[in-house]
PDB file of C-alpha atoms in Angstrom:
ATOM      1  CA  MET A   5       0.000   0.000   0.000  1.00  0.00           C
ATOM      2  CA  ASN A   6       1.350   3.426  -0.872  1.00  0.00           C
ATOM      3  CA  GLY A   7       1.941   6.338   1.464  1.00  0.00           C
ATOM      4  CA  THR A   8      -1.138   8.269   0.382  1.00  0.00           C
ATOM      5  CA  ALA A   9      -3.399   5.355   1.293  1.00  0.00           C
ATOM      6  CA  HIS A  10      -1.686   4.907   4.669  1.00  0.00           C
ATOM      7  CA  ALA A  11      -2.019   8.622   5.417  1.00  0.00           C
ATOM      8  CA  THR A  12      -5.673   8.671   4.367  1.00  0.00           C
ATOM      9  CA  ILE A  13      -6.556   5.724   6.592  1.00  0.00           C
ATOM     10  CA  GLY A  14      -4.676   7.299   9.497  1.00  0.00           C
ATOM     11  CA  ALA A  15      -6.467  10.612   9.001  1.00  0.00           C
ATOM     12  CA  ALA A  16      -9.827   8.838   8.801  1.00  0.00           C
ATOM     13  CA  THR A  17      -9.000   7.056  12.055  1.00  0.00           C
ATOM     14  CA  GLY A  18      -8.388  10.374  13.774  1.00  0.00           C
ATOM     15  CA  PHE A  19     -11.617  11.821  12.397  1.00  0.00           C
ATOM     16  CA  ILE A  20     -13.731   8.834  13.468  1.00  0.00           C
ATOM     17  CA  ILE A  21     -12.288   8.827  16.984  1.00  0.00           C
ATOM     18  CA  ALA A  22     -12.771  12.592  17.289  1.00  0.00           C
ATOM     19  CA  ASN A  23     -16.362  12.229  16.098  1.00  0.00           C
ATOM     20  CA  ASN A  24     -17.067   9.457  18.604  1.00  0.00           C
ATOM     21  CA  LEU A  25     -15.601  11.520  21.434  1.00  0.00           C
ATOM     22  CA  GLN A  26     -17.408  14.668  20.255  1.00  0.00           C
ATOM     23  CA  SER A  27     -14.117  16.527  20.218  1.00  0.00           C
ATOM     24  CA  THR A  28     -13.830  20.248  19.572  1.00  0.00           C
ATOM     25  CA  PRO A  29     -12.846  21.378  16.049  1.00  0.00           C
ATOM     26  CA  SER A  30      -9.257  22.044  17.139  1.00  0.00           C
ATOM     27  CA  GLN A  31      -9.017  18.649  18.828  1.00  0.00           C
ATOM     28  CA  THR A  32     -10.485  17.024  15.726  1.00  0.00           C
ATOM     29  CA  LEU A  33      -7.820  18.608  13.528  1.00  0.00           C
ATOM     30  CA  LEU A  34      -5.163  17.517  16.005  1.00  0.00           C
ATOM     31  CA  LEU A  35      -6.386  13.912  15.988  1.00  0.00           C
ATOM     32  CA  ILE A  36      -6.572  13.879  12.188  1.00  0.00           C
ATOM     33  CA  GLY A  37      -2.976  15.121  12.026  1.00  0.00           C
ATOM     34  CA  ILE A  38      -1.779  12.613  14.606  1.00  0.00           C
ATOM     35  CA  GLY A  39      -3.599   9.818  12.796  1.00  0.00           C
ATOM     36  CA  THR A  40      -1.958  10.800   9.514  1.00  0.00           C
ATOM     37  CA  VAL A  41       1.533  10.764  11.034  1.00  0.00           C
ATOM     38  CA  SER A  42       0.884   7.492  12.874  1.00  0.00           C
ATOM     39  CA  GLY A  43      -0.296   5.880   9.660  1.00  0.00           C
ATOM     40  CA  LEU A  44       2.975   6.778   7.967  1.00  0.00           C
ATOM     41  CA  LEU A  45       5.463   6.295  10.804  1.00  0.00           C
ATOM     42  CA  PRO A  46       6.351   2.607  10.250  1.00  0.00           C
ATOM     43  CA  ASP A  47       7.944   3.589   6.927  1.00  0.00           C
ATOM     44  CA  LEU A  48      10.761   5.453   8.673  1.00  0.00           C
ATOM     45  CA  ASP A  49      12.943   2.350   8.470  1.00  0.00           C
ATOM     46  CA  ILE A  50      15.722   1.716   5.936  1.00  0.00           C
ATOM     47  CA  ASP A  51      14.380   2.012   2.373  1.00  0.00           C
ATOM     48  CA  GLY A  52      11.055   3.232   3.750  1.00  0.00           C
ATOM     49  CA  LYS A  53       9.399   5.940   1.672  1.00  0.00           C
ATOM     50  CA  LEU A  54       9.079   8.362   4.580  1.00  0.00           C
ATOM     51  CA  ARG A  55      12.691   8.551   5.774  1.00  0.00           C
ATOM     52  CA  GLY A  56      13.912  10.745   2.926  1.00  0.00           C
ATOM     53  CA  LYS A  57      11.038  13.187   3.315  1.00  0.00           C
ATOM     54  CA  ILE A  58      11.409  14.185   6.964  1.00  0.00           C
ATOM     55  CA  THR A  59      15.147  14.753   7.030  1.00  0.00           C
ATOM     56  CA  LEU A  60      17.177  17.752   5.965  1.00  0.00           C
ATOM     57  CA  SER A  61      19.564  17.543   3.049  1.00  0.00           C
ATOM     58  CA  HIS A  62      22.854  15.974   4.089  1.00  0.00           C
ATOM     59  CA  LYS A  63      24.665  18.592   1.986  1.00  0.00           C
ATOM     60  CA  MET A  64      23.226  21.435   4.034  1.00  0.00           C
ATOM     61  CA  PHE A  65      23.942  19.650   7.310  1.00  0.00           C
ATOM     62  CA  ARG A  66      27.478  18.867   6.162  1.00  0.00           C
ATOM     63  CA  ALA A  67      28.081  22.494   5.162  1.00  0.00           C
ATOM     64  CA  VAL A  68      26.893  23.735   8.565  1.00  0.00           C
ATOM     65  CA  ALA A  69      29.094  21.200  10.381  1.00  0.00           C
ATOM     66  CA  GLN A  70      32.113  22.210   8.290  1.00  0.00           C
ATOM     67  CA  LEU A  71      31.473  25.890   8.979  1.00  0.00           C
ATOM     68  CA  ILE A  72      31.283  25.204  12.716  1.00  0.00           C
ATOM     69  CA  GLY A  73      34.523  23.224  12.465  1.00  0.00           C
ATOM     70  CA  VAL A  74      36.344  26.064  10.707  1.00  0.00           C
ATOM     71  CA  LEU A  75      35.023  28.653  13.170  1.00  0.00           C
ATOM     72  CA  LEU A  76      36.056  26.470  16.102  1.00  0.00           C
ATOM     73  CA  ILE A  77      39.572  26.108  14.703  1.00  0.00           C
ATOM     74  CA  CYS A  78      39.895  29.858  14.157  1.00  0.00           C
ATOM     75  CA  TYR A  79      38.468  30.732  17.554  1.00  0.00           C
ATOM     76  CA  SER A  80      40.704  28.222  19.335  1.00  0.00           C
ATOM     77  CA  PHE A  81      43.787  29.442  17.490  1.00  0.00           C
ATOM     78  CA  TYR A  82      43.254  33.114  18.309  1.00  0.00           C
ATOM     79  CA  GLU A  83      41.494  32.927  21.674  1.00  0.00           C
ATOM     80  CA  GLY A  84      42.568  29.626  23.188  1.00  0.00           C
ATOM     81  CA  ALA A  85      45.251  29.408  25.834  1.00  0.00           C
ATOM     82  CA  ASN A  86      47.797  26.628  26.207  1.00  0.00           C
ATOM     83  CA  ASN A  87      46.206  23.180  25.880  1.00  0.00           C
ATOM     84  CA  GLU A  88      42.730  24.614  25.286  1.00  0.00           C
ATOM     85  CA  ARG A  89      43.936  25.964  21.950  1.00  0.00           C
ATOM     86  CA  TYR A  90      45.057  22.555  20.713  1.00  0.00           C
ATOM     87  CA  ILE A  91      42.030  20.737  22.090  1.00  0.00           C
ATOM     88  CA  GLY A  92      39.674  23.193  20.385  1.00  0.00           C
ATOM     89  CA  MET A  93      41.558  22.989  17.107  1.00  0.00           C
ATOM     90  CA  GLY A  94      41.572  19.200  17.348  1.00  0.00           C
ATOM     91  CA  ILE A  95      37.811  19.105  17.854  1.00  0.00           C
ATOM     92  CA  GLY A  96      37.364  21.455  14.902  1.00  0.00           C
ATOM     93  CA  LEU A  97      39.523  19.264  12.675  1.00  0.00           C
ATOM     94  CA  ALA A  98      37.659  16.154  13.824  1.00  0.00           C
ATOM     95  CA  LEU A  99      34.364  17.852  13.000  1.00  0.00           C
ATOM     96  CA  LEU A 100      35.641  18.691   9.528  1.00  0.00           C
ATOM     97  CA  ALA A 101      36.749  15.103   8.986  1.00  0.00           C
ATOM     98  CA  LEU A 102      33.502  13.597  10.261  1.00  0.00           C
ATOM     99  CA  SER A 103      31.273  15.999   8.349  1.00  0.00           C
ATOM    100  CA  SER A 104      32.854  15.005   5.052  1.00  0.00           C
ATOM    101  CA  SER A 105      31.581  11.451   5.537  1.00  0.00           C
ATOM    102  CA  ILE A 106      27.946  12.428   6.200  1.00  0.00           C
ATOM    103  CA  LYS A 107      25.564  10.980   3.603  1.00  0.00           C
ATOM    104  CA  GLN A 108      21.795  11.243   3.211  1.00  0.00           C
ATOM    105  CA  LYS A 109      21.382   7.793   4.745  1.00  0.00           C
ATOM    106  CA  HIS A 110      22.865   9.129   7.988  1.00  0.00           C
ATOM    107  CA  MET A 111      20.360  11.958   8.305  1.00  0.00           C
ATOM    108  CA  LEU A 112      17.593   9.888   9.888  1.00  0.00           C
ATOM    109  CA  THR A 113      20.012   8.737  12.584  1.00  0.00           C
ATOM    110  CA  ILE A 114      21.024  12.344  13.203  1.00  0.00           C
ATOM    111  CA  THR A 115      17.339  13.338  13.301  1.00  0.00           C
ATOM    112  CA  GLY A 116      16.666  10.642  15.896  1.00  0.00           C
ATOM    113  CA  ILE A 117      19.551  11.830  18.049  1.00  0.00           C
ATOM    114  CA  GLY A 118      18.305  15.411  17.783  1.00  0.00           C
ATOM    115  CA  ILE A 119      14.754  14.488  18.794  1.00  0.00           C
ATOM    116  CA  LEU A 120      16.062  12.350  21.651  1.00  0.00           C
ATOM    117  CA  ALA A 121      18.161  15.271  22.869  1.00  0.00           C
ATOM    118  CA  GLY A 122      15.121  17.535  22.564  1.00  0.00           C
ATOM    119  CA  GLY A 123      13.086  15.124  24.659  1.00  0.00           C
ATOM    120  CA  LEU A 124      15.758  15.097  27.349  1.00  0.00           C
ATOM    121  CA  SER A 125      16.035  18.877  27.305  1.00  0.00           C
ATOM    122  CA  LEU A 126      12.274  19.461  27.437  1.00  0.00           C
ATOM    123  CA  GLN A 127      11.729  16.520  29.793  1.00  0.00           C
ATOM    124  CA  GLU A 128       9.050  15.146  27.479  1.00  0.00           C
ATOM    125  CA  MET A 129       8.994  11.362  27.661  1.00  0.00           C
ATOM    126  CA  TRP A 130       7.041  10.896  24.429  1.00  0.00           C
ATOM    127  CA  LEU A 131       9.593  12.960  22.518  1.00  0.00           C
ATOM    128  CA  LEU A 132      12.479  11.050  24.054  1.00  0.00           C
ATOM    129  CA  LEU A 133      10.851   7.728  23.134  1.00  0.00           C
ATOM    130  CA  LEU A 134      10.130   8.995  19.617  1.00  0.00           C
ATOM    131  CA  GLY A 135      13.806   9.877  19.250  1.00  0.00           C
ATOM    132  CA  ILE A 136      14.746   6.352  20.310  1.00  0.00           C
ATOM    133  CA  TYR A 137      12.189   4.933  17.861  1.00  0.00           C
ATOM    134  CA  ILE A 138      13.593   6.966  14.958  1.00  0.00           C
ATOM    135  CA  LEU A 139      17.148   6.099  15.955  1.00  0.00           C
ATOM    136  CA  ILE A 140      16.346   2.377  15.921  1.00  0.00           C
ATOM    137  CA  ALA A 141      14.329   2.696  12.702  1.00  0.00           C
ATOM    138  CA  SER A 142      17.332   4.235  10.963  1.00  0.00           C
ATOM    139  CA  PHE A 143      19.207   0.943  11.362  1.00  0.00           C
ATOM    140  CA  VAL A 144      16.557  -1.716  10.684  1.00  0.00           C
ATOM    141  CA  ALA A 145      15.485  -3.109   7.319  1.00  0.00           C
ATOM    142  CA  HIS A 146      12.198  -2.127   5.702  1.00  0.00           C
ATOM    143  CA  ARG A 147       9.072  -3.929   6.914  1.00  0.00           C
ATOM    144  CA  THR A 148      10.840  -5.537   9.848  1.00  0.00           C
ATOM    145  CA  TYR A 149      10.828  -4.209  13.413  1.00  0.00           C
ATOM    146  CA  THR A 150       8.820  -1.055  12.721  1.00  0.00           C
ATOM    147  CA  HIS A 151       6.215  -3.339  11.136  1.00  0.00           C
ATOM    148  CA  SER A 152       6.113  -5.817  14.020  1.00  0.00           C
ATOM    149  CA  ILE A 153       4.178  -6.348  17.240  1.00  0.00           C
ATOM    150  CA  LEU A 154       7.286  -5.144  19.050  1.00  0.00           C
ATOM    151  CA  GLY A 155       7.073  -1.898  17.090  1.00  0.00           C
ATOM    152  CA  VAL A 156       3.390  -1.530  17.969  1.00  0.00           C
ATOM    153  CA  ILE A 157       4.104  -2.019  21.677  1.00  0.00           C
ATOM    154  CA  PHE A 158       6.925   0.521  21.657  1.00  0.00           C
ATOM    155  CA  PHE A 159       4.806   3.020  19.749  1.00  0.00           C
ATOM    156  CA  GLY A 160       2.036   2.406  22.265  1.00  0.00           C
ATOM    157  CA  PHE A 161       4.301   3.799  24.987  1.00  0.00           C
ATOM    158  CA  ILE A 162       4.964   6.861  22.830  1.00  0.00           C
ATOM    159  CA  ALA A 163       1.224   7.300  22.264  1.00  0.00           C
ATOM    160  CA  ALA A 164       0.358   6.957  25.955  1.00  0.00           C
ATOM    161  CA  ASN A 165       2.914   9.575  26.944  1.00  0.00           C
ATOM    162  CA  LEU A 166       1.820  11.880  24.122  1.00  0.00           C
ATOM    163  CA  GLU A 167      -1.807  11.739  25.279  1.00  0.00           C
ATOM    164  CA  SER A 168      -0.704  12.455  28.831  1.00  0.00           C
ATOM    165  CA  SER A 169       1.366  15.421  27.666  1.00  0.00           C
ATOM    166  CA  LEU A 170      -1.323  16.905  25.404  1.00  0.00           C
ATOM    167  CA  ALA A 171      -4.200  16.068  27.765  1.00  0.00           C
ATOM    168  CA  VAL A 172      -6.467  15.352  24.789  1.00  0.00           C
ATOM    169  CA  ASP A 173      -8.713  12.293  24.834  1.00  0.00           C
ATOM    170  CA  GLY A 174      -8.378   9.984  21.862  1.00  0.00           C
ATOM    171  CA  VAL A 175      -4.703  10.610  21.122  1.00  0.00           C
ATOM    172  CA  TYR A 176      -3.643   7.170  22.335  1.00  0.00           C
ATOM    173  CA  TYR A 177      -6.194   5.243  20.290  1.00  0.00           C
ATOM    174  CA  THR A 178      -5.668   7.421  17.231  1.00  0.00           C
ATOM    175  CA  CYS A 179      -1.927   6.764  17.352  1.00  0.00           C
ATOM    176  CA  LEU A 180      -2.275   3.056  17.957  1.00  0.00           C
ATOM    177  CA  ILE A 181      -5.027   2.354  15.423  1.00  0.00           C
ATOM    178  CA  GLY A 182      -3.337   4.556  12.822  1.00  0.00           C
ATOM    179  CA  TYR A 183      -0.079   2.680  13.313  1.00  0.00           C
ATOM    180  CA  ILE A 184      -1.723  -0.748  13.218  1.00  0.00           C
ATOM    181  CA  SER A 185      -3.639   0.221  10.077  1.00  0.00           C
ATOM    182  CA  HIS A 186      -0.301   0.634   8.324  1.00  0.00           C
ATOM    183  CA  LEU A 187       0.725  -2.890   9.281  1.00  0.00           C
ATOM    184  CA  VAL A 188      -2.591  -4.290   8.091  1.00  0.00           C
ATOM    185  CA  GLY A 189      -2.249  -2.377   4.824  1.00  0.00           C
ATOM    186  CA  ASP A 190       1.200  -3.860   4.209  1.00  0.00           C
ATOM    187  CA  SER A 191       0.237  -7.411   5.157  1.00  0.00           C
ATOM    188  CA  LYS A 192       0.650 -10.233   2.692  1.00  0.00           C
ATOM    189  CA  PHE A 193      -2.953 -11.390   2.958  1.00  0.00           C
ATOM    190  CA  LEU A 194      -3.997  -8.369   0.895  1.00  0.00           C
ATOM    191  CA  PRO A 195      -3.821  -9.464  -2.758  1.00  0.00           C
ATOM    192  CA  PHE A 196      -2.063  -6.327  -4.028  1.00  0.00           C
ATOM    193  CA  ASN A 197       0.936  -6.782  -1.695  1.00  0.00           C
ATOM    194  CA  LYS A 198       3.729  -8.869  -3.210  1.00  0.00           C
ATOM    195  CA  ARG A 199       5.512  -9.059   0.129  1.00  0.00           C
ATOM    196  CA  GLY A 200       4.305  -8.904   3.689  1.00  0.00           C
ATOM    197  CA  ILE A 201       5.629  -7.816   7.064  1.00  0.00           C
ATOM    198  CA  LYS A 202       7.665  -9.643   9.672  1.00  0.00           C
ATOM    199  CA  LEU A 203       5.045  -9.252  12.372  1.00  0.00           C
ATOM    200  CA  PHE A 204       6.544 -11.577  14.969  1.00  0.00           C
ATOM    201  CA  LEU A 205      10.168 -10.454  14.961  1.00  0.00           C
ATOM    202  CA  PRO A 206      12.489 -11.359  16.598  1.00  0.00           C
ATOM    203  CA  ILE A 207      10.800 -14.699  17.351  1.00  0.00           C
ATOM    204  CA  TRP A 208       9.646 -15.492  13.820  1.00  0.00           C
ATOM    205  CA  SER A 209      10.887 -13.889  10.615  1.00  0.00           C
ATOM    206  CA  LYS A 210       8.319 -15.231   8.157  1.00  0.00           C
ATOM    207  CA  ASP A 211       6.390 -12.680   6.101  1.00  0.00           C
ATOM    208  CA  MET A 212       2.782 -12.282   7.145  1.00  0.00           C
TER     209      MET A 212
END
């Protein structure tokens, strides 16, 4: 199933739940948005269609990192004292070296680290867990762990904490049903899917 279909089902999930809960217009829009994102989220894994669309260009990120490296070298050279000068210049050189190896495939990992750091800074558990989810997703093959029961359970924790943070009824079920709808849509029992999902990883790796 393509991304548009997943997003549509997720959005419909949010709308139905909002309608059943008689949510306010703003809450309805929020649930529709959350449902849309939840319906797409499993495709953040390697080769997933979503991963390239939520990350910045690696060229821009690399350019910024290189600029910071150069500025750090210059600052350390002119303002640093004794060992601090050499340490600062060394860090700047290391940043230049590392930034040159950054590719687009690394951007999702960097995004996950950034979101995780944001969650720690803001003390928002759902954001921290989302960062961990994205970080893990950046290393796993398509239609594996993000498309498994294990992925659903982990996302359930994200959803529960998000509902608690937003204090809006229906967020948890919108997230969970939207996410599960993606797995159902990618399942092998649907005739238009040539391959299925590894629902029972890591116990069983057969496509379902």
